[in-house]
Coordinates of C-alpha atoms and ligand atoms in Angstrom, one line a residue:
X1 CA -13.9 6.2 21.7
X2 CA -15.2 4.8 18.3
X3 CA -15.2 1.8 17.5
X4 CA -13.5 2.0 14.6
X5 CA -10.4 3.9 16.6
X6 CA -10.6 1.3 18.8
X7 CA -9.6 -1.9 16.2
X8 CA -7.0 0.1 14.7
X9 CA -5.4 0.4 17.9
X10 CA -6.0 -3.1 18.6
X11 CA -4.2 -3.4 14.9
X12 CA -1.0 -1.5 15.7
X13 CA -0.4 -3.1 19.0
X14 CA -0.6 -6.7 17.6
X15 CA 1.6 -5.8 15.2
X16 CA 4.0 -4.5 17.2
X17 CA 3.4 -7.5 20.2
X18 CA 3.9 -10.4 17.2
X19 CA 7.5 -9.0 15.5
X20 CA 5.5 -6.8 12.6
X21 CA 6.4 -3.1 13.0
X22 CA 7.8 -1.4 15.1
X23 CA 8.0 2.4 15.9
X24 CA 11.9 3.0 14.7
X25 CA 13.9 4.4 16.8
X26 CA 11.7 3.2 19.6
X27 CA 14.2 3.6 22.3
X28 CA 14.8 7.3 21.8
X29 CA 11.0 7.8 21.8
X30 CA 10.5 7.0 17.5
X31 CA 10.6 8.9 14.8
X32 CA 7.4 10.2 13.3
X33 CA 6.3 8.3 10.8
X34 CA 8.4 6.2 10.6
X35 CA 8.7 2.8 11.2
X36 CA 10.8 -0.6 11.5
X37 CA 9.6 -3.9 10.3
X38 CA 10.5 -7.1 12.4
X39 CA 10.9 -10.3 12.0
X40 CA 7.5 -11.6 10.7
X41 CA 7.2 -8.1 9.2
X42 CA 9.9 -8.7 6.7
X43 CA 8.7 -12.4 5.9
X44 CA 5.6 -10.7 4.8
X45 CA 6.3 -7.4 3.1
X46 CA 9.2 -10.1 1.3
X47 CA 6.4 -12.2 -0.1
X48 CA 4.0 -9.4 -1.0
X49 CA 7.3 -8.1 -3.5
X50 CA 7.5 -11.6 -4.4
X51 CA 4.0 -12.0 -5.5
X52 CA 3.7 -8.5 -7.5
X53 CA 7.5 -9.4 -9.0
X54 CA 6.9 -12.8 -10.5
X55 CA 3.0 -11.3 -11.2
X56 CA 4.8 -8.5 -12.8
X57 CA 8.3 -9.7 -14.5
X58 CA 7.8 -13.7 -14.2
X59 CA 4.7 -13.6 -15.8
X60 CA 5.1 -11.4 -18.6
X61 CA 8.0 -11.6 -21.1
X62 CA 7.9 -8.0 -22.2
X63 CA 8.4 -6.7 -18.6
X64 CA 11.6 -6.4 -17.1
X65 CA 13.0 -5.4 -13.6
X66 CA 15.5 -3.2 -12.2
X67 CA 17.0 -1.6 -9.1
X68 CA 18.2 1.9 -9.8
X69 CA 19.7 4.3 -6.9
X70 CA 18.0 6.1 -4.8
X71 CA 20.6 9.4 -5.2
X72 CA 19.8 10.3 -8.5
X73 CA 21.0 13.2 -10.6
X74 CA 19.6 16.9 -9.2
X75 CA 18.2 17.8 -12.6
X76 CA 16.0 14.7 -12.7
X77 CA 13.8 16.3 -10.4
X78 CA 13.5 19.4 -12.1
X79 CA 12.7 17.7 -15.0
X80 CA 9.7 15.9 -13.8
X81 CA 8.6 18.9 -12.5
X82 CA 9.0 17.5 -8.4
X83 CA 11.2 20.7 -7.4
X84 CA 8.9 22.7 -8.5
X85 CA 5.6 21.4 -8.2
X86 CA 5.8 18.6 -5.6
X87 CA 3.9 20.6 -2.8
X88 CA 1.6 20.8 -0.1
X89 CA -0.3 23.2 1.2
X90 CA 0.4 24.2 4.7
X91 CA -0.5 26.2 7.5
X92 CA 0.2 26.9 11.3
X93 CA -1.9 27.6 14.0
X94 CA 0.1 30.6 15.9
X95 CA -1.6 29.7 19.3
X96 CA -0.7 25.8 19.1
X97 CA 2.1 25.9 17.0
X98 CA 1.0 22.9 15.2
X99 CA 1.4 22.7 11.7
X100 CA -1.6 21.3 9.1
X101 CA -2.2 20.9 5.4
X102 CA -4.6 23.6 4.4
X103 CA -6.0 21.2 1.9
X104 CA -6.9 18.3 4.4
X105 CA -8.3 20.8 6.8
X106 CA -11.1 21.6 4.2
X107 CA -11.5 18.4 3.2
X108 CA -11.7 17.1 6.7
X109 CA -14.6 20.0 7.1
X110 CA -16.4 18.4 4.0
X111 CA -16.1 14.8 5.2
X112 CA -18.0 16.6 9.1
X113 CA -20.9 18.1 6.2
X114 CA -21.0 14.2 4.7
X115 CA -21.5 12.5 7.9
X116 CA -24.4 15.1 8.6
X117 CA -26.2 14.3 5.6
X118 CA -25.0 10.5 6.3
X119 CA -27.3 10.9 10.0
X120 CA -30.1 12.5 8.4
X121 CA -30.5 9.6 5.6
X122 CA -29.7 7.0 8.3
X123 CA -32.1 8.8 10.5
X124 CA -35.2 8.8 7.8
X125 CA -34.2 5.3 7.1
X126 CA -35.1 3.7 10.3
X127 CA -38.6 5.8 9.9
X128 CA -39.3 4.4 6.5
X129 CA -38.0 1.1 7.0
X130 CA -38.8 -0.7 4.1
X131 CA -40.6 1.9 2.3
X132 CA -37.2 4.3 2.3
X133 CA -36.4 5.1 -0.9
X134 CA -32.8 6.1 -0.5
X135 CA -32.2 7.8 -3.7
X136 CA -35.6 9.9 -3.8
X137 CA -34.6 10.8 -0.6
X138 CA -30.8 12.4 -1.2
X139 CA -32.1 14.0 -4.2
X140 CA -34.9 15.9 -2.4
X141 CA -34.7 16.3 1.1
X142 CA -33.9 20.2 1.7
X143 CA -30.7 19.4 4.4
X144 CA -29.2 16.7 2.5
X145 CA -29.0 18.7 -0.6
X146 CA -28.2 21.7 1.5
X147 CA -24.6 19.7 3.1
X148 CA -24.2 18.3 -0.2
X149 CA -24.1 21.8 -2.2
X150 CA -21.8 23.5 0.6
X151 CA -19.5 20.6 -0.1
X152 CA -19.0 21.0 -3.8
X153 CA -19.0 24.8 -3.4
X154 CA -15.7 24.4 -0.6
X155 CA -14.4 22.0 -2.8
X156 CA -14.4 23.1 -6.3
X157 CA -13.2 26.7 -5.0
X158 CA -10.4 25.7 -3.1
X159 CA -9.1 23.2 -6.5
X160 CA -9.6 27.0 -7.8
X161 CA -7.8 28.5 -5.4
X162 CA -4.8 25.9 -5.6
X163 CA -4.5 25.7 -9.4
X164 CA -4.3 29.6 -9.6
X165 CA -2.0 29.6 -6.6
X166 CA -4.1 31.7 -4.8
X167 CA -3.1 31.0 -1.4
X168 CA -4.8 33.8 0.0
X169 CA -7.9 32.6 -0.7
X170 CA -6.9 29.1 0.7
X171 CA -6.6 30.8 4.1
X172 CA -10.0 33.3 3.9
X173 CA -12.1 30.2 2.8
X174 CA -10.6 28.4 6.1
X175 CA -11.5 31.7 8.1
X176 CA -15.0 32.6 6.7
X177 CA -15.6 28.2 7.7
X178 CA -14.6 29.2 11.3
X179 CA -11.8 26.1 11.0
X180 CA -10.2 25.2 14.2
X181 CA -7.1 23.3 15.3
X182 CA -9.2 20.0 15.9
X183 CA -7.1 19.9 19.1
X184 CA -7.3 23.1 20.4
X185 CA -10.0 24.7 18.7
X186 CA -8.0 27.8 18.2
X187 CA -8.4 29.7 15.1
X188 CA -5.7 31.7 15.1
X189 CA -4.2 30.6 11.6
X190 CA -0.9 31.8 9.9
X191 CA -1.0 32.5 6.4
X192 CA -0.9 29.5 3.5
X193 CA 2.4 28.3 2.1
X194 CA 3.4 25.7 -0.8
X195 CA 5.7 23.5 1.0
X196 CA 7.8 20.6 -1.0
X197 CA 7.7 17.0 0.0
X198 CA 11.1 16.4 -0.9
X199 CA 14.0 16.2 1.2
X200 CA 17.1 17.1 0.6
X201 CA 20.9 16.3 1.4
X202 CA 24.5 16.5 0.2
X203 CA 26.8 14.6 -2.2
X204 CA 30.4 15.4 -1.2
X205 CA 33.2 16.4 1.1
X206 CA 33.5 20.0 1.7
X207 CA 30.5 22.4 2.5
X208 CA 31.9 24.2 -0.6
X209 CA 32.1 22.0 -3.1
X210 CA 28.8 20.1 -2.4
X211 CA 26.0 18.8 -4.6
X212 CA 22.3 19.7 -3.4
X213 CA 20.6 16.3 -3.7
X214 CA 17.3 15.2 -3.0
X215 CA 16.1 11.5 -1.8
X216 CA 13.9 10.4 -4.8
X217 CA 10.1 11.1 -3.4
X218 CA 9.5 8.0 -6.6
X219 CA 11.1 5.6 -7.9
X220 CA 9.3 5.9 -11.3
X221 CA 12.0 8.5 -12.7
X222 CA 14.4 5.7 -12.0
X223 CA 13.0 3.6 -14.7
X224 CA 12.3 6.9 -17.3
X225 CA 16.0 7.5 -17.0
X226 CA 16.6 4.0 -17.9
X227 CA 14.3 3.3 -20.7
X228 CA 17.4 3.3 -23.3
X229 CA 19.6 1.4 -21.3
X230 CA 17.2 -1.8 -20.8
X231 CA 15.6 -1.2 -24.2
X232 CA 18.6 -1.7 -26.2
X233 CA 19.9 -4.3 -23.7
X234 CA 16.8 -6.3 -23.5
X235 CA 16.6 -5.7 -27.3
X236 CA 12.7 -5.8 -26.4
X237 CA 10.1 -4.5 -29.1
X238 CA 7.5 -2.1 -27.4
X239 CA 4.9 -2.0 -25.6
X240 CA 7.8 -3.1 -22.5
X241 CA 7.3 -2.7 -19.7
X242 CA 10.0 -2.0 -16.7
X243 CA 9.7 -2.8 -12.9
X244 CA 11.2 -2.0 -10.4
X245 CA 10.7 -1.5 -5.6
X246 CA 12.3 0.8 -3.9
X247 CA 12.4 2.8 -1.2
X248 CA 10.7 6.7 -1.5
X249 CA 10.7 9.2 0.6
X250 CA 8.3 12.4 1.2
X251 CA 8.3 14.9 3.8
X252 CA 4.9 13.9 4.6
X253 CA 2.9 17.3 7.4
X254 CA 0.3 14.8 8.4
X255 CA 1.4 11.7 8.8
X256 CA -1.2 9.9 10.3
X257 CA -2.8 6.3 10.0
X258 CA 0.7 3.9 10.9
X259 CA 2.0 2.8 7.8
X260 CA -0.8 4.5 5.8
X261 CA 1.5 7.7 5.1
X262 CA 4.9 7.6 5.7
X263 CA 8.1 9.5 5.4
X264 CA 10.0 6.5 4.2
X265 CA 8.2 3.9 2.7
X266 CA 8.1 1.6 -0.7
X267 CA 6.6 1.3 -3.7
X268 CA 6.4 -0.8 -6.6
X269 CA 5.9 1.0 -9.9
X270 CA 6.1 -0.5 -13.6
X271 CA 5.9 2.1 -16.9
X272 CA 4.9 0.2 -19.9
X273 CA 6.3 2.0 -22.9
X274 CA 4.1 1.9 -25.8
X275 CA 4.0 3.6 -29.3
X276 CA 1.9 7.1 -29.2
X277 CA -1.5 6.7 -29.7
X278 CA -1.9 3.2 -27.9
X279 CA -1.9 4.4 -24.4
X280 CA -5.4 4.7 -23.8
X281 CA -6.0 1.1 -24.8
X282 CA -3.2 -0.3 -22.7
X283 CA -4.3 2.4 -19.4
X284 CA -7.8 0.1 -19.6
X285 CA -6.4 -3.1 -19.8
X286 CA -3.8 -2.4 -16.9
X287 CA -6.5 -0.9 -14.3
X288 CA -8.4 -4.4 -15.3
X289 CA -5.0 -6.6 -14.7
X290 CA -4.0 -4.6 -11.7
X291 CA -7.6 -5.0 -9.3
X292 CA -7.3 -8.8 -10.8
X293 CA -4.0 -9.0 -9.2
X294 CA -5.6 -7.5 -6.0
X295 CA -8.9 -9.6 -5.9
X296 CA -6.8 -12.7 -6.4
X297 CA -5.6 -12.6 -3.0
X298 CA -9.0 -13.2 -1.7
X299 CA -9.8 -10.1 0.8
X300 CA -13.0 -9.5 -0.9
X301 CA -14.4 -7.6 -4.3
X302 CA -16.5 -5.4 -1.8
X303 CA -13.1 -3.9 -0.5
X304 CA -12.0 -2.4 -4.2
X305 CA -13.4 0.2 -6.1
X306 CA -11.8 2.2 -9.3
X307 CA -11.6 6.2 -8.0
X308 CA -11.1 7.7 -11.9
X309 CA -9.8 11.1 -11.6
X310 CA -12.0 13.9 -13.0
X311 CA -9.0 16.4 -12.7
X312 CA -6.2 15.2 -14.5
X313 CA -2.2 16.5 -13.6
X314 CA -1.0 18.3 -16.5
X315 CA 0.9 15.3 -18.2
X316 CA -2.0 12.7 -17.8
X317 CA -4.7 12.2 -20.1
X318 CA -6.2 9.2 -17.8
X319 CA -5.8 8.6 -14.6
X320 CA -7.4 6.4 -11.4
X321 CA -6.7 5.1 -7.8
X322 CA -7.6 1.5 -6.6
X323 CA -9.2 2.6 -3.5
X324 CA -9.5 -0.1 -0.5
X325 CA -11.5 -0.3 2.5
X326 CA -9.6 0.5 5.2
X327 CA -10.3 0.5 9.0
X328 CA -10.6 4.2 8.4
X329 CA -12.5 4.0 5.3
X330 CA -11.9 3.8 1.8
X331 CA -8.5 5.4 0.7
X332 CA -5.8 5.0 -2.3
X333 CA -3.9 1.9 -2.4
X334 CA -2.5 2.0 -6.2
X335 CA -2.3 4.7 -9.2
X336 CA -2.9 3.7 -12.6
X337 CA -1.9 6.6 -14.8
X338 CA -1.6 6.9 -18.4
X339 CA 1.4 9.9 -18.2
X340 CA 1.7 10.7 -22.1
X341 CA 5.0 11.1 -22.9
X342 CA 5.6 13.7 -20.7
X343 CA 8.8 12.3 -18.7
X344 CA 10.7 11.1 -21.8
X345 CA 10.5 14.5 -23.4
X346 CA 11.1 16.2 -20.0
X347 CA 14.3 14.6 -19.7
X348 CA 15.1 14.9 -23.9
X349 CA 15.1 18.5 -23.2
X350 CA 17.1 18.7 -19.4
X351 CA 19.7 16.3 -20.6
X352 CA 19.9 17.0 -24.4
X353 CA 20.1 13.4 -24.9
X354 CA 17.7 11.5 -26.9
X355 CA 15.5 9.2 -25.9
X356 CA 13.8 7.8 -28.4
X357 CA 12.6 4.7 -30.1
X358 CA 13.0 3.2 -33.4
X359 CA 9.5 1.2 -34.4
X360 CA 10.7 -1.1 -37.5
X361 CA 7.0 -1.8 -37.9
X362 CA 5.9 2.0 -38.3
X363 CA 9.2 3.2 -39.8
X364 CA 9.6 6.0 -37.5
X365 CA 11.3 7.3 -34.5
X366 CA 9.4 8.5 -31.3
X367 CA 9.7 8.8 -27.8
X368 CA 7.3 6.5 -26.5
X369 CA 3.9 7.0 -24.1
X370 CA 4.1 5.6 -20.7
X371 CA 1.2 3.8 -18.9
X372 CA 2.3 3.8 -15.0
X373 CA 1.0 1.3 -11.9
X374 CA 2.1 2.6 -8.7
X375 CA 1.5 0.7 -5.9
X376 CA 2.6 1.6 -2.1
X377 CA 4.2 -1.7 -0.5
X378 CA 3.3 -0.6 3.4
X379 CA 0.0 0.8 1.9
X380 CA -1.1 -3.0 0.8
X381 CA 0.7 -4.3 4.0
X382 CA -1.9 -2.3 6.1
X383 CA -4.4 -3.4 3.7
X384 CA -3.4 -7.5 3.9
X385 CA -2.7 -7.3 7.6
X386 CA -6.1 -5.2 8.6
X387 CA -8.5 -7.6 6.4
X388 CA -6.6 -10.5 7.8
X389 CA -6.8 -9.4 11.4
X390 CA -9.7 -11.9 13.2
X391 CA -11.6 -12.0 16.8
X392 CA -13.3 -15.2 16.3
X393 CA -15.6 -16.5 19.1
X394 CA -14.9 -20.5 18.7
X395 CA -17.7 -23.5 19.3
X396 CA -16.8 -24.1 22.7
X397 CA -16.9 -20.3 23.5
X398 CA -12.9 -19.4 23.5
X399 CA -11.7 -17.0 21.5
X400 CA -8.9 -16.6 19.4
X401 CA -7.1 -14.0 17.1
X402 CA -6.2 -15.3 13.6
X403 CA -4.5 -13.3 11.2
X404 CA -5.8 -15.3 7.7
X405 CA -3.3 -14.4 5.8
X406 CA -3.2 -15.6 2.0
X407 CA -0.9 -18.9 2.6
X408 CA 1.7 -17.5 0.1
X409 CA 2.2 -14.4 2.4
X410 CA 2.3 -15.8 5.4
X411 CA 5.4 -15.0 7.1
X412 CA 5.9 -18.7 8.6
X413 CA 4.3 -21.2 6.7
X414 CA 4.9 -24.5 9.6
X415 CA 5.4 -24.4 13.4
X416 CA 7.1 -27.8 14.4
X417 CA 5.4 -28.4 17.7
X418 CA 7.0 -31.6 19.5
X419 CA 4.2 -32.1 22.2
X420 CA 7.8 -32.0 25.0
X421 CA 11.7 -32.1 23.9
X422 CA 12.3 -34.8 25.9
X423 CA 11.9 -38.8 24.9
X424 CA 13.3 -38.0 21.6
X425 CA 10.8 -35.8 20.6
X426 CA 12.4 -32.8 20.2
X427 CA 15.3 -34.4 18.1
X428 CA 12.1 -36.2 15.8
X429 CA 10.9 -32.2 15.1
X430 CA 14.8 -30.9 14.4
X431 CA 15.0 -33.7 11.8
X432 CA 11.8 -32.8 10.3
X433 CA 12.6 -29.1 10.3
X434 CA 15.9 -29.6 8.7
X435 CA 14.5 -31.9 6.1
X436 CA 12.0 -28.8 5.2
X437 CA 14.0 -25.8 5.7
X438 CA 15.6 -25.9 2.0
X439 CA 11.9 -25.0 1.1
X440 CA 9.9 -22.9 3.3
X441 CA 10.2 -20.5 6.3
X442 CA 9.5 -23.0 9.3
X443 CA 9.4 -22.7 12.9
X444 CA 10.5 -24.6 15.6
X445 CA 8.8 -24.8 19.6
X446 CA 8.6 -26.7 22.4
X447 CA 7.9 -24.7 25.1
X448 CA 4.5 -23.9 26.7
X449 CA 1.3 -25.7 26.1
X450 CA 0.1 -27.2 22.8
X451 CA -3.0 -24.8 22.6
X452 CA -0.8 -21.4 23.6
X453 CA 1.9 -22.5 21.0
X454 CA -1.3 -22.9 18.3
X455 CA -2.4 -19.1 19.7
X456 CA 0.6 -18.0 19.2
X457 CA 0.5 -19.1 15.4
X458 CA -2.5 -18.4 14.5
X459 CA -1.6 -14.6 15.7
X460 CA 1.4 -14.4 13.0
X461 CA -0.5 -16.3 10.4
X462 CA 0.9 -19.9 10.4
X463 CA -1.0 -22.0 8.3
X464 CA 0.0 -25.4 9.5
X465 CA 1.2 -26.2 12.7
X466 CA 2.8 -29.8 13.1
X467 CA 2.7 -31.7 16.4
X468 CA 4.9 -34.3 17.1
X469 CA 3.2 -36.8 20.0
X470 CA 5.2 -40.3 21.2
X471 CA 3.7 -42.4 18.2
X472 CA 5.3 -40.3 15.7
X473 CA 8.5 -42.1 16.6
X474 CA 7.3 -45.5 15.8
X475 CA 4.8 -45.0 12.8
X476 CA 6.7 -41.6 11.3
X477 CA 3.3 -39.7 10.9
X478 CA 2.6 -36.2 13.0
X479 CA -0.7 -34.4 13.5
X480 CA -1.2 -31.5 10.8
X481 CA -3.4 -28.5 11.9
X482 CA -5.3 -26.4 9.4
X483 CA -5.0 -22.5 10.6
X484 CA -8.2 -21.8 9.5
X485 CA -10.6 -24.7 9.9
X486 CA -8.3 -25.9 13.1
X487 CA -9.4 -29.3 11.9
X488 CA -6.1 -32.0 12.9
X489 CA -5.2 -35.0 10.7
X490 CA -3.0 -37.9 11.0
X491 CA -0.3 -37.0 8.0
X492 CA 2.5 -39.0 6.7
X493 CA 6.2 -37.3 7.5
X494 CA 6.8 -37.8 4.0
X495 CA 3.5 -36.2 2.8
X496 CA 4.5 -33.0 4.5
X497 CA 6.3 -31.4 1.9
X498 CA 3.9 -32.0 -0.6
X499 CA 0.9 -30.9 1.6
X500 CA 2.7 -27.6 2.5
X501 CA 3.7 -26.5 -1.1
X502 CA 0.4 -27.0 -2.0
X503 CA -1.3 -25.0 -0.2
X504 CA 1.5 -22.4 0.2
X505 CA 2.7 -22.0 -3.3
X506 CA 2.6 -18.7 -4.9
X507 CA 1.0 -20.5 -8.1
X508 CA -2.1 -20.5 -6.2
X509 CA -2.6 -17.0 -6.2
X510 CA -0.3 -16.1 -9.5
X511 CA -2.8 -18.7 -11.0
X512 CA -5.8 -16.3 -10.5
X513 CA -4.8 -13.3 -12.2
Ligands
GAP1 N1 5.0 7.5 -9.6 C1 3.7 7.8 -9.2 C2 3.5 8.1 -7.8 O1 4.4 8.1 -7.0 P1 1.6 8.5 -6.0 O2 0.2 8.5 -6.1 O3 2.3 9.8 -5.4 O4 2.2 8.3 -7.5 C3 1.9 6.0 -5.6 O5 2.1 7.3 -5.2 C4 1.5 5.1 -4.5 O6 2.5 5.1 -3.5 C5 0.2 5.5 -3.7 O7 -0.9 4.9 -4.4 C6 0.5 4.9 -2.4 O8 0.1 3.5 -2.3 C7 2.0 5.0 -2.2 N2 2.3 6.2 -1.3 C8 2.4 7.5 -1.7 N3 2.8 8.3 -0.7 C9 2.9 7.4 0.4 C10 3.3 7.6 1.7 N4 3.7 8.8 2.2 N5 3.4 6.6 2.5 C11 3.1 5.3 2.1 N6 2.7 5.1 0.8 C12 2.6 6.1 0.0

């Protein structure tokens, strides 16, 4: 197995061994794609909404947040052009019955060409050595050109294919490739069909008198519906912008990677309304702000890069993905999209209602441009808990598993560790923990060994444990261990609050933006 396969399974179990996720339904064998988050789960997906709200709406005094329903009214969705455009591209294999995108099984074909031409430039490197001249050598040598070319050909004429709805072609192009069920290797395909990632459900008593309804697949429409309602209450000038998390859901056909793709899952979106004409300026400025906010938590520049999209959707006129290394590669974490003013007018016209601005400044009435960030809350879990997720090989040749987590994040941010419950200890560490409880997420444990009680910390993300020894009685000070250096000092009790906030406070990463 490859390596790579082999940490993310390491990844999924420790999250489901230390009280991260969990499959749902677990006990009638899960749900696809789908999945619960436990205790230290929900600590940490808690703080990674805190640190994008109070990034978002704390720190900026145009922005405001909301919570809007999920059930939303049926017409919203044919307005923003979801019922009828909100598709993938499937197909079934007759033999296994399994079903595929068409779309990712010609991509996944490129990506097999890419690592070809990868080996053959890997190859000639180790024959160079230091003489390789990597660029000279993509642009001439006759194979890596030759993958390279049959990649942009597939490509570009299946983006063809889709945008003209020719479906047909979708399917001969996987034919004439000789694609197979990667788990059969059967190519006996059915034919291609656009298939919508919404699901629907009812509103109502009686079969009869029923409303279709659909679970919103974004909670961005939430916000477009809203604009009037916080605009006028806020009384804010534009640009403003609105927040808002929620849940989304998609009928996802491969949903693979844990919480990578989902059927139910988060996101946190803002749309900063601003008068025509500015958008573009604003679209820059927010892809800047947004990797800020992500480099501020410290998982590495190297991990980020901008993905701006060549192809833009009909009602964007800029557009980019965050991309972040994950264990599987570099893949879309957050969408920055400047979406015109598309969705206002869209909804002017299903509702009949106007929804439009008056700028005192400019004298005029319009409906407003939108500049959108869209980030995926599980997709940034994954990202946070993989980077975090350490083997280390210590001095005296132990090992341990830390999960680094930025302080603010971490789901506990103290373990109160009397060394036994007994001789008063025990009642020492309760009075510690309910002098700190009105301030962070603590822990209390006496049981087992001091070092498989540190272990166990380190593996959630603890950043200080607190041991409570015999001499803490008499000179109220306890020994205060770093997570990541391990390093122990002697601490004043009534230091500890101080020391904690300090290095746990979200100002230290809200400070960095
Ligand atoms: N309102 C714009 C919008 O929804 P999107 O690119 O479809 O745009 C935005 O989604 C973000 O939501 C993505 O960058 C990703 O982080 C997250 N996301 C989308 N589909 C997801 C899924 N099935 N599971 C988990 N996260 C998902």
């Amino acid at each position: 197995m490859a390596k790579q396969e082999d940490v993310f399974k390491k990844l999924i179990s420790h999250a489901k061994e230390y009280g991260f996720i969990f499959p749902s339904s677990e006990i009638y064998d899960g749900l696809s794609a789908i999945y619960d988050y436990g205790q230290n789960g929900a600590e940490l997906k808690n703080n990674i909404k805190q640190y994008w709200w109070k990034a978002m709406v704390q720190l900026n005094d145009n922005i405001v947040g909301i919570d809007s329903a999920i059930f939303m009214h049926p017409t919203i969705w044919k307005a923003s052009g979801h019922v009828d455009a909100f598709n993938d591209p499937l197909i079934d294999n007759k033999d296994s019955k399994k079903r595929f995108r068409a779309d990712v099984l010609l991509e996944d074909y490129c990506a097999k060409l890419e690592d070809k031409a990868q080996k053959e430039i890997d190859k000639a490197a180790k024959r160079f050595g230091d003489a390789f001249d990597k660029n000279e050598f993509e642009n001439t040598n006759p194979r890596v050109l030759e993958y390279r070319e049959k990649q942009k050909t597939i490509l570009s004429r299946m983006a063809q294919s889709l945008e003209k709805e020719d479906l047909a072609d979708v399917k001969a192009l996987i034919e004439e490739l000789e694609i197979a069920d990667p788990d059969t290797g059967s190519k006996n395909w059915t034919d291609v069909r656009q298939f919508n990632l919404m699901f629907g459900t009812k509103l109502g008593a009686s079969a009869d008198s029923a409303t279709d309804l659909y679970l919103r697949p974004e909670t961005a429409q939430g916000i477009f519906v809203n604009f009037l309602n916080v605009q006028k209450t806020s009384r804010h000038k534009l640009p403003l912008g609105i927040a808002q998390i929620g849940k989304a859901f998609r009928n996802e056909i491969v949903a693979r990677q844990f919480i990578f793709r989902m059927r139910e899952f988060e996101q946190m979106e803002m749309q900063y309304f601003v008068p025509p004409g500015t958008e573009l300026g604003f679209y820059e400025t927010w892809k800047e702000k947004r990797l800020n906010w992500h480099l501020a938590l410290g998982l590495g520049a190297e991990n980020y890069k901008f993905h701006d999209h060549e192809k833009l959707a009909h009602y964007a006129n800029a557009a980019a993905d965050i991309e972040f290394k994950f264990p599987f590669g570099f893949k879309e974490l957050e969408g920055i999209h400047s979406r015109t003013d598309f969705d206002l007018s869209a909804h002017e016209k299903h509702s009949g209602r106007k929804l439009q601005y008056f700028d005192a400044e400019r004298n005029e009435n319009y409906v407003p441009y939108v500049v959108e960030t869209s980030v995926g809350l599980d997709r940034l879990f994954l990202a946070i808990f993989s980077n975090c997720l350490k083997d280390e090989v210590l001095e005296d040749g132990s090992e341990r598993t830390v999960l680094s987590l930025p302080p603010a994040l971490a789901p506990v941010k103290a373990a109160i560790l009397p060394l036994m419950k007994k001789d008063g200890l025990g009642e020492y560490g309760e009075k510690i923990f309910n002098e700190l409880k009105y301030d962070f997420n603590m822990i209390y444990e006496d049981k087992d060994s001091i070092g498989k009680r540190y272990r166990r910390q380190d593996a959630i993300g603890t950043p200080f444990c607190i041991t409570i020894d015999h001499d803490s009685l008499t000179d109220n000070t306890v020994t205060l261990r770093d997570r990541d250096t391990m390093k122990q000092e002697r601490v004043a009790v009534a230091d500890l609050r101080r020391i904690i906030d300090e290095k746990t406070n979200f100002r230290n990463l809200l400070s960095k933006i």
